[in-house]
Amino acid sequence: VVVPALLLFGCSLGERDEFGQVLWGFSLENYARLLDPVYLRIFVRSLGFAARTTALCLLLGYPVAYQIARAAPRVRELLLLLVMVPFWTSFLVRTYAWIMILKQEGLLNAVLRSLAPGTPPLELLYTPTAVMIGLVYAYLPFMILPIYGSAEKLDGSLLEAAHDLGAGPLRVFSSVIIPLTLPGIAAGALLVFVPSIAMFAITDLMGGAKVPLLGNVIQNQFLQARDWPFGSALGVVF
């Protein structure tokens, strides 16, 4: 973990020669380039997508995680298995499956046409909406599992005591359940927010490279522009 991070930092202080090779040295020029408004906008856009992804994953994942934690043991094991099943398949295969669903001739529009003939097809693929769908789908399990770990440890007697003292369902949820599961929420938010900032595969495949995020810029610097020092500086700042 430490050695690659140090190499990344050392590379960010170097320069690129005319052949794309790294010239090791000590220069802050790559970091100064990050102040360009183009890259600042990409940083802000990436933070916005990551924040929305985290919020949607929390909104969708919390009820699922809580219901799994409160389920009977045998049912709980089955529900956890269903949450983990997507990890058994290649990430790229799952992304292409969403492309098959969202494209103009895909499953979603076919269903809409069968329900409402004459309805114009939805143009979802290669849009920011498609990127958000892909990000939420990819990272939702990372929100569900930590919250489940916290919700499973909830002491049922505390919930009964709150009800006995006159608290309604909303008061129990806000004053007892949320504070006790806050560690799981924090862990899930971290596990979703950080990787979603640097995701590039979903934005390329489902966004059609029309919504470049920080991960796309870093990928381009390493693989296309062959400017490893600047790509490293982007990675260090991220």
PDB file of C-alpha atoms in Angstrom, residues 15-23 226 229:
ATOM      1  CA  GLU A  15       8.392  15.736 -15.836  1.00  0.00           C
ATOM      2  CA  ARG A  16       7.544  14.073 -19.128  1.00  0.00           C
ATOM      3  CA  ASP A  17      10.010  14.012 -22.000  1.00  0.00           C
ATOM      4  CA  GLU A  18       9.093  14.101 -25.687  1.00  0.00           C
ATOM      5  CA  PHE A  19       8.849  10.292 -25.788  1.00  0.00           C
ATOM      6  CA  GLY A  20       6.473  10.062 -22.812  1.00  0.00           C
ATOM      7  CA  GLN A  21       9.127   8.828 -20.402  1.00  0.00           C
ATOM      8  CA  VAL A  22       9.246  10.064 -16.802  1.00  0.00           C
ATOM      9  CA  LEU A  23      12.121  12.398 -15.915  1.00  0.00           C
ATOM     10  CA  ARG A 226       1.389   9.309 -21.706  1.00  0.00           C
ATOM     11  CA  PRO A 229       3.726  12.856 -13.907  1.00  0.00           C
TER      12      PRO A 229
END
